[in-house]
Amino acid sequence: MINRDLDCPVSEKMCQSIINHLNILEQAKKELSSQMLEREIGNLKFKIDTKFDSFVYSFDANHRNMNFKGMGISCRAVVIFSRCMEAYLAPEQIRIATDLKEKNEQAKNSIPVVIDKFVESAFQEDFKLYQIFYSLRSASTSFNPELPALKKIYKTSQKDLTEKINEAFNLCDDMISQSNCYYKSIDMLTALDRQLKRGLRYYLIMGELSFDCQTMIREWRNKQRKIENDIESDRSNTEEKMKKWAALMDGLDPKSGGLFTGWYRQLTSRTTYENKVRKFHIKALDQSSRGTKALENSNYCMLQDCIDILDLTDRHLGKHIPIASRESESLKKRALGVFIDICKKAHVLLESDNRNAIEKIFRDYRDSVLYLPFITASDEGKKAFHLTNQLMHDAIAKDISDLKQLMESFDFAKFRSKVISTREFGGFLADHCTLLYERVKTSEHVEADQWLDAIFNLCYEHFSQCRSLNLIEYFAILDILPSSNQRDIEKAYRSLSKRYHPDKTGKNDSTMFRKVKEAHDYLIENIKVKGERGD
């Protein structure tokens, strides 16, 4: 009879039946003093202990798997069994029953925590969450009268999870409006969509979900693509473009908080971020390669453009693309070295009898100074620049002094030879150094040089013939020599007016275009037009 009762579902009636039978056996043992009855009572108590232990084992197994249906049945069995059979259980077993009841309550209370962690992980796979909801859903559809509380917990948890997902979506939407970066939110919704397809939809109140996952993913991807296309197609302001990319990269950087707060900051978008970093890394190397070729081809304007882009990249994206700074410094160092070598060659030529050969390297010398601000910003470059100008001044001043001496000595053969060489060297300086002098005056990064000023004064005094040096500022605007004729002026004007026309530049500022036109008009009106060259 007792064995049959122990095999029945636990209930107070079942426990009372066992107690009644044990009382009968105890009374019979006292009356008969039978050892057989004592052994039988001992075996039954052992079975009671074993039954209790089986309930505890079942609860622990279900607790490990977060099987609330199993935990509910096992916990109820232990509570009833320990309360009704207290007289036949050891104190340790009573304590275990109390602890088990607390563990069951703690497990129920942990459900909102598991939901929060799932949402905060940006909907990464969580076996525990699925196990919880599967067991709660199973309990909610069960007709077992022992599980009514779990049905209510399931409904509450369903609503909580649905609301937390809606809150996460709304937060993403808010962060997008602040950062204009969709990547993290797209990653989050993609992860959520993956979980919905794996069965999460069965545990949500789908009618209360405030958005359609796949629709929003498509919409946000299209918007992000449009943002990047707009940035790429914007050619008007490179720095503004860099600022936009910086904001985007800050939003993607797993280590950067940026505008994001709370759990949203922990969305990594690591793959997307690393792909963008790789893309900008390649672009930085490409700019460095273009700069190296520009230096080899003596295209100093393009070289500075490449350095400017690398510096802008470093200024706005340096923490993401550290290579930009290294490549920029490398280009500057190499360009400075080239400039120093040019100056050394110029020094050798100016101190020799072949000083007219400086014409071959003067263009590189001039363009390095005018187009590369870092050249004269360095002490070494500034010193080389001033010394080269001083040597040019000293060379032409010596030629002029030697001519005066030869004239006084009446050595007309040497005098004639010296006139030819001085006129050639002086004419070169009057054409090129005076133009450099004027360009330096209007430059924002090159300081005025006393030796260029002195060269200009010597050229104005001794080599003004066929040159309108008093109009040098207008020749400098058109970037043509002061010995240029009308055809040269018209050609330069046509070229520069096209380059600086507002329709061509896409800028509202037409200052340079007006300056070019004014310089052209003033020169045509005020200089004596020389005959066409070669006529």
XYZ file of C-alpha atoms in Angstrom:
535
model
C 0.000 0.000 0.000
C 2.772 2.474 1.002
C 4.825 1.631 -2.100
C 1.798 2.370 -4.235
C 1.301 5.719 -2.486
C 4.947 6.689 -3.053
C 4.508 6.123 -6.779
C 1.510 8.490 -6.933
C 1.793 12.234 -7.693
C 2.650 14.151 -4.544
C -0.288 15.552 -2.658
C -1.272 16.123 0.928
C -3.681 13.175 0.648
C -0.876 10.906 -0.550
C 1.395 12.026 2.294
C -1.334 11.550 4.877
C -1.967 8.026 3.593
C 1.723 7.170 4.007
C 1.762 8.658 7.511
C -1.326 6.653 8.504
C 0.241 3.407 7.331
C 3.493 4.207 9.118
C 1.576 4.933 12.329
C -0.172 1.557 12.064
C 3.163 -0.191 11.555
C 4.714 1.700 14.485
C 1.817 0.715 16.767
C 2.019 -2.936 15.637
C 5.771 -2.974 16.304
C 5.219 -1.764 19.873
C 2.570 -4.373 20.544
C 4.330 -7.317 18.891
C 7.989 -6.316 19.367
C 8.613 -7.755 15.915
C 12.042 -7.268 14.336
C 10.520 -7.912 10.938
C 8.183 -4.915 11.379
C 11.144 -2.791 12.525
C 13.043 -3.670 9.350
C 9.937 -2.895 7.285
C 9.567 0.517 8.939
C 13.274 1.217 8.310
C 12.927 0.299 4.624
C 9.891 2.572 4.272
C 11.725 5.523 5.858
C 14.607 4.900 3.479
C 12.158 4.993 0.568
C 10.733 8.267 1.887
C 14.276 9.740 1.974
C 14.926 8.407 -1.497
C 11.681 9.914 -2.771
C 12.567 13.274 -1.256
C 16.063 13.128 -2.783
C 14.566 12.305 -6.196
C 12.419 15.450 -6.013
C 15.480 17.532 -5.101
C 17.559 15.967 -7.900
C 14.762 16.611 -10.394
C 14.526 20.233 -9.277
C 18.297 20.790 -9.576
C 18.347 19.310 -13.086
C 15.456 21.506 -14.185
C 17.026 24.540 -12.483
C 20.266 24.081 -14.426
C 18.292 24.049 -17.668
C 15.960 26.850 -16.542
C 13.005 24.503 -17.100
C 10.356 26.343 -15.133
C 7.676 23.746 -15.757
C 9.866 21.008 -14.294
C 11.046 23.308 -11.479
C 7.448 24.186 -10.611
C 6.346 20.568 -10.341
C 9.479 19.483 -8.427
C 9.375 22.462 -6.074
C 5.715 21.950 -5.249
C 6.404 18.257 -4.540
C 9.308 19.091 -2.205
C 7.347 21.759 -0.335
C 4.326 19.491 0.231
C 6.481 16.459 1.039
C 8.685 18.344 3.521
C 5.723 19.963 5.246
C 3.663 16.776 5.599
C 6.543 14.353 6.232
C 8.603 16.660 8.451
C 8.612 14.110 11.293
C 10.284 11.514 9.051
C 12.878 13.836 7.426
C 16.268 14.889 8.783
C 16.856 18.584 9.697
C 19.273 18.831 6.765
C 16.494 17.763 4.417
C 14.137 20.386 5.846
C 16.839 23.030 5.269
C 17.324 21.791 1.692
C 13.586 22.121 1.105
C 13.675 25.732 2.344
C 16.706 26.567 0.156
C 15.098 24.934 -2.829
C 11.990 27.056 -2.436
C 14.183 30.213 -2.353
C 16.067 29.076 -5.466
C 12.778 28.657 -7.274
C 11.755 32.221 -6.404
C 15.165 33.561 -7.400
C 14.883 31.796 -10.753
C 11.535 33.487 -11.383
C 12.970 36.862 -10.379
C 15.934 36.372 -12.734
C 13.737 36.281 -15.849
C 13.687 40.112 -16.301
C 17.490 40.132 -15.834
C 17.929 37.521 -18.577
C 15.645 39.574 -20.852
C 17.673 42.737 -20.158
C 20.967 40.971 -20.901
C 19.583 39.593 -24.146
C 18.521 43.055 -25.306
C 21.766 44.685 -24.080
C 23.787 42.130 -26.031
C 22.113 43.473 -29.186
C 20.119 40.227 -29.506
C 23.027 37.843 -29.625
C 22.232 34.123 -29.237
C 21.115 33.315 -25.670
C 20.314 29.667 -24.983
C 19.094 30.441 -21.472
C 16.455 32.890 -22.757
C 15.082 30.357 -25.233
C 15.053 27.652 -22.573
C 13.145 29.923 -20.179
C 10.502 30.951 -22.686
C 10.117 27.448 -24.075
C 9.435 26.065 -20.597
C 7.146 28.954 -19.626
C 5.207 28.581 -22.866
C 4.902 24.856 -22.253
C 3.677 25.528 -18.711
C 1.160 28.096 -19.946
C -0.463 25.549 -22.265
C -0.451 22.794 -19.640
C -3.620 21.755 -17.845
C -1.586 20.832 -14.783
C -3.331 22.578 -11.859
C 0.031 22.872 -10.113
C 1.335 25.523 -12.596
C -1.136 28.441 -12.581
C 1.499 30.968 -11.385
C 3.794 30.140 -14.329
C 1.069 31.027 -16.826
C 0.963 34.544 -15.403
C 4.767 34.816 -15.387
C 4.862 33.786 -19.053
C 2.391 36.488 -20.061
C 4.281 39.101 -18.050
C 7.642 38.012 -19.524
C 6.231 38.047 -23.059
C 5.071 41.620 -22.581
C 8.347 42.649 -20.937
C 10.467 41.241 -23.782
C 8.263 42.877 -26.422
C 8.422 46.253 -24.664
C 12.213 46.040 -24.212
C 12.658 45.338 -27.937
C 10.446 48.336 -28.772
C 12.517 50.494 -26.401
C 15.740 49.305 -28.044
C 14.369 50.164 -31.480
C 13.280 53.638 -30.328
C 16.694 54.269 -28.788
C 18.397 53.243 -32.028
C 16.129 55.606 -33.932
C 17.049 58.453 -31.559
C 20.767 57.706 -31.852
C 20.511 57.679 -35.647
C 18.961 61.145 -35.616
C 21.902 62.389 -33.515
C 24.767 60.597 -35.243
C 23.471 60.092 -38.787
C 25.066 56.640 -38.602
C 22.912 53.586 -39.232
C 25.479 50.807 -39.019
C 25.090 49.880 -35.352
C 21.323 49.965 -35.601
C 21.385 47.879 -38.767
C 23.586 45.305 -37.027
C 21.203 45.226 -34.087
C 18.105 44.741 -36.240
C 19.898 42.120 -38.346
C 20.688 40.164 -35.177
C 17.078 40.573 -34.004
C 15.748 39.397 -37.381
C 17.992 36.340 -37.139
C 16.570 35.554 -33.676
C 12.991 36.038 -34.882
C 13.578 33.518 -37.635
C 15.063 31.075 -35.121
C 11.888 31.116 -33.046
C 11.915 34.268 -30.914
C 8.699 35.413 -32.641
C 6.809 32.626 -30.846
C 7.604 34.241 -27.489
C 6.692 37.841 -28.399
C 3.378 39.629 -28.636
C 3.919 40.317 -32.337
C 0.894 42.570 -32.583
C 2.529 44.962 -30.072
C 5.905 45.112 -31.862
C 6.172 48.709 -33.123
C 8.140 47.983 -36.311
C 8.714 45.429 -39.037
C 12.283 44.220 -38.735
C 13.072 43.436 -42.369
C 11.398 46.602 -43.650
C 13.455 48.793 -41.301
C 16.688 46.992 -42.208
C 16.102 47.702 -45.912
C 15.136 51.312 -45.219
C 18.151 52.005 -42.982
C 20.577 50.345 -45.387
C 19.305 52.513 -48.235
C 19.648 55.642 -46.097
C 23.188 54.728 -44.997
C 24.150 54.024 -48.601
C 22.768 57.417 -49.630
C 24.724 59.188 -46.858
C 27.999 57.604 -47.981
C 27.282 58.295 -51.648
C 26.576 61.941 -50.795
C 29.845 62.194 -48.866
C 31.817 60.616 -51.715
C 30.211 62.833 -54.359
C 30.797 66.050 -52.374
C 33.870 67.593 -54.017
C 33.406 71.121 -52.712
C 34.951 70.837 -49.258
C 37.358 68.052 -48.360
C 37.503 69.013 -44.677
C 33.719 68.895 -44.315
C 33.777 65.487 -45.944
C 36.414 64.326 -43.463
C 34.310 65.603 -40.565
C 31.356 63.579 -41.800
C 33.506 60.461 -42.130
C 34.923 61.102 -38.642
C 31.423 61.257 -37.172
C 30.576 58.024 -38.960
C 33.743 56.256 -37.785
C 33.266 57.462 -34.205
C 29.799 55.959 -34.305
C 31.173 52.643 -35.545
C 34.236 52.455 -33.289
C 33.643 49.795 -30.594
C 35.969 51.732 -28.251
C 34.292 55.071 -28.794
C 31.257 56.202 -26.836
C 30.594 59.257 -28.959
C 26.972 60.273 -28.745
C 25.881 56.832 -27.647
C 24.947 56.052 -24.069
C 24.006 52.992 -22.048
C 23.886 49.583 -23.671
C 23.779 51.088 -27.191
C 27.431 52.071 -26.754
C 28.320 48.390 -26.563
C 27.061 47.514 -30.038
C 30.333 46.839 -31.802
C 29.654 46.717 -35.544
C 33.212 45.415 -35.485
C 33.188 43.906 -38.961
C 31.795 47.089 -40.511
C 34.236 49.252 -38.532
C 37.247 47.151 -39.520
C 36.173 47.220 -43.175
C 35.964 51.021 -43.068
C 39.347 51.260 -41.345
C 40.843 49.013 -44.025
C 39.270 51.167 -46.742
C 40.733 54.404 -45.312
C 44.073 52.707 -44.685
C 44.266 51.828 -48.387
C 43.229 55.379 -49.344
C 45.973 56.824 -47.133
C 48.564 54.566 -48.764
C 47.199 55.567 -52.171
C 47.601 59.261 -51.325
C 51.137 58.572 -50.138
C 51.919 56.746 -53.390
C 50.467 59.615 -55.454
C 52.517 62.066 -53.401
C 55.686 60.070 -53.999
C 55.086 60.065 -57.770
C 54.296 63.791 -57.676
C 57.627 64.424 -55.919
C 59.470 62.313 -58.478
C 57.788 64.273 -61.283
C 58.388 67.633 -59.553
C 54.641 68.238 -59.350
C 54.716 70.115 -56.054
C 51.142 71.330 -56.226
C 49.854 67.761 -56.419
C 52.326 66.725 -53.712
C 50.885 69.322 -51.341
C 47.341 68.229 -52.213
C 48.249 64.669 -51.182
C 49.865 65.885 -47.955
C 46.836 68.084 -47.203
C 44.498 65.103 -47.584
C 46.730 62.975 -45.349
C 46.855 65.765 -42.742
C 43.082 66.191 -42.861
C 42.708 62.441 -42.510
C 45.010 62.510 -39.499
C 43.250 65.529 -37.956
C 39.773 64.049 -38.163
C 40.380 60.302 -38.453
C 43.787 59.947 -36.820
C 42.614 57.736 -33.977
C 41.154 55.336 -36.530
C 43.793 55.711 -39.299
C 47.175 56.369 -37.592
C 49.063 55.580 -40.794
C 47.938 58.921 -42.320
C 50.201 60.875 -39.958
C 53.200 58.623 -40.621
C 52.800 58.828 -44.397
C 52.373 62.613 -44.293
C 55.533 63.071 -42.209
C 57.416 60.721 -44.512
C 56.434 62.732 -47.608
C 57.364 66.006 -45.910
C 60.742 64.650 -44.855
C 61.524 63.408 -48.368
C 60.344 66.650 -49.995
C 62.474 68.722 -47.600
C 65.452 66.538 -48.449
C 64.857 67.125 -52.167
C 64.615 70.893 -51.575
C 67.878 70.942 -49.605
C 69.581 69.037 -52.446
C 68.231 71.572 -54.973
C 69.595 74.429 -52.869
C 73.004 72.763 -52.586
C 73.155 72.339 -56.379
C 72.154 75.997 -56.762
C 74.910 77.062 -54.348
C 77.531 75.173 -56.361
C 76.314 76.705 -59.651
C 76.086 80.251 -58.249
C 79.645 80.069 -56.977
C 80.914 78.787 -60.351
C 81.268 80.341 -63.794
C 78.251 78.310 -64.971
C 75.668 80.201 -62.897
C 73.233 80.441 -65.831
C 72.665 76.680 -65.454
C 70.570 77.491 -62.367
C 67.680 78.028 -64.776
C 67.344 74.230 -65.043
C 66.604 73.797 -61.335
C 64.975 77.161 -60.553
C 61.431 75.956 -61.290
C 61.770 73.154 -58.711
C 63.270 75.645 -56.258
C 60.448 78.162 -56.762
C 57.576 75.641 -56.694
C 58.911 73.938 -53.575
C 58.817 77.267 -51.730
C 55.456 78.427 -53.067
C 53.471 75.178 -52.906
C 54.966 73.410 -49.872
C 54.378 75.425 -46.676
C 56.356 73.021 -44.512
C 59.571 73.835 -46.424
C 59.983 77.353 -45.059
C 58.278 76.364 -41.794
C 61.329 74.251 -40.969
C 64.534 75.928 -39.792
C 66.623 73.932 -42.253
C 64.399 74.825 -45.207
C 64.171 78.499 -44.242
C 67.941 78.765 -43.880
C 68.528 77.127 -47.285
C 65.942 79.447 -48.896
C 67.528 82.637 -47.531
C 71.054 81.488 -48.357
C 70.125 80.611 -51.955
C 68.527 84.039 -52.448
C 71.584 85.715 -50.930
C 73.922 83.839 -53.289
C 71.785 84.835 -56.315
C 71.901 88.447 -55.163
C 75.631 88.335 -54.528
C 76.260 86.737 -57.934
C 74.367 89.399 -59.949
C 75.756 92.193 -57.758
C 79.295 90.911 -58.466
C 78.568 90.740 -62.196
C 77.400 94.361 -62.178
C 80.466 95.419 -60.165
C 82.808 93.503 -62.510
C 81.237 95.234 -65.511
C 81.982 98.632 -64.007
C 85.586 97.666 -63.383
C 86.030 96.253 -66.901
C 84.575 99.423 -68.373
C 87.090 101.506 -66.427
C 89.964 99.247 -67.556
C 88.994 99.619 -71.224
C 89.364 95.840 -71.739
C 86.560 95.764 -74.285
C 86.916 92.099 -75.279
C 86.355 90.931 -71.701
C 83.806 93.660 -71.222
C 81.766 92.461 -74.214
C 81.877 88.823 -72.990
C 80.876 89.911 -69.498
C 77.982 91.992 -70.808
C 76.578 88.978 -72.654
C 76.807 86.640 -69.637
C 75.511 89.280 -67.211
C 72.621 90.195 -69.472
C 71.687 86.532 -69.740
C 71.884 85.874 -65.976
C 70.329 89.222 -65.061
C 67.538 88.724 -67.572
C 66.793 85.353 -66.048
C 66.615 86.870 -62.567
C 64.514 89.789 -63.833
C 62.021 87.351 -65.348
C 61.954 84.683 -62.652
C 63.202 86.051 -59.334
C 61.058 89.183 -59.549
C 58.042 86.950 -60.102
C 59.067 84.811 -57.127
C 59.544 88.010 -55.109
C 55.965 89.120 -55.852
C 54.515 85.665 -55.191
C 56.300 85.526 -51.834
C 54.834 88.936 -50.915
C 51.297 87.606 -51.395
C 51.987 84.181 -49.912
C 50.435 83.308 -46.559
C 53.135 80.861 -45.521
C 56.420 82.321 -46.827
C 58.004 85.181 -44.899
C 59.378 88.154 -46.837
C 63.030 87.771 -47.761
C 65.419 90.739 -47.820
C 67.576 89.167 -50.521
C 64.648 88.730 -52.920
C 63.800 92.373 -52.266
C 67.392 93.357 -53.037
C 67.366 91.244 -56.245
C 64.152 92.959 -57.354
C 65.708 96.408 -56.830
C 68.822 95.468 -58.826
C 66.702 94.015 -61.645
C 64.446 97.082 -61.679
C 67.503 99.326 -61.940
C 69.569 97.372 -64.468
C 67.298 94.897 -66.345
C 63.933 96.647 -66.851
C 64.366 96.924 -70.603
C 61.575 94.995 -72.402
C 60.044 94.210 -68.997
C 57.259 95.958 -67.125
C 58.561 95.302 -63.620
C 56.379 98.101 -62.238
C 53.400 95.875 -63.122
C 54.895 92.722 -61.600
C 51.901 92.111 -59.311
C 49.610 91.674 -62.333
C 52.061 89.350 -64.077
C 52.211 87.333 -60.846
C 48.407 86.955 -60.793
C 48.493 85.572 -64.346
C 51.669 83.590 -63.464
C 53.565 84.822 -66.512
C 56.955 86.475 -66.894
C 57.215 90.279 -66.876
C 58.725 90.016 -70.351
C 55.547 88.368 -71.703
C 53.857 89.752 -74.811
C 50.172 90.199 -75.644
C 49.798 86.656 -76.897
C 51.221 85.278 -73.617
C 48.829 87.465 -71.621
C 45.777 86.360 -73.599
C 46.780 82.692 -73.388
C 47.288 82.862 -69.618
C 43.997 84.686 -69.187
C 42.018 82.095 -71.145
C 43.534 79.266 -69.135
C 43.079 80.860 -65.700
C 39.606 82.254 -66.352
C 38.416 78.735 -67.151
C 40.102 77.320 -64.047
C 38.671 79.902 -61.643
C 35.258 80.410 -63.200
C 32.549 79.894 -60.512
C 30.710 77.449 -62.777
C 33.885 75.365 -62.951
C 34.883 75.511 -59.273
C 31.346 75.087 -57.942
C 31.987 77.831 -55.384
C 30.114 81.054 -54.839
C 33.396 82.928 -54.280
C 34.522 84.518 -57.563
C 37.369 86.610 -56.061
C 40.166 84.874 -57.972
C 38.206 84.959 -61.214
C 37.784 88.746 -60.856
C 41.467 89.210 -60.017
C 42.504 87.322 -63.158
C 40.213 89.461 -65.327
C 41.380 92.689 -63.704
C 45.052 91.726 -64.163
C 44.452 90.875 -67.822
C 42.581 94.111 -68.527
C 45.146 96.238 -66.699
C 48.129 94.694 -68.484
C 46.549 94.979 -71.919
C 45.771 98.599 -71.289
C 49.029 99.724 -69.648
C 51.976 97.950 -71.221
C 53.517 98.539 -74.582
C 52.597 95.509 -76.606
C 55.641 93.919 -78.102
C 55.584 92.190 -81.443
C 54.684 88.532 -81.612
C 57.665 86.334 -80.838
C 59.225 84.783 -83.826
C 57.914 87.483 -86.209
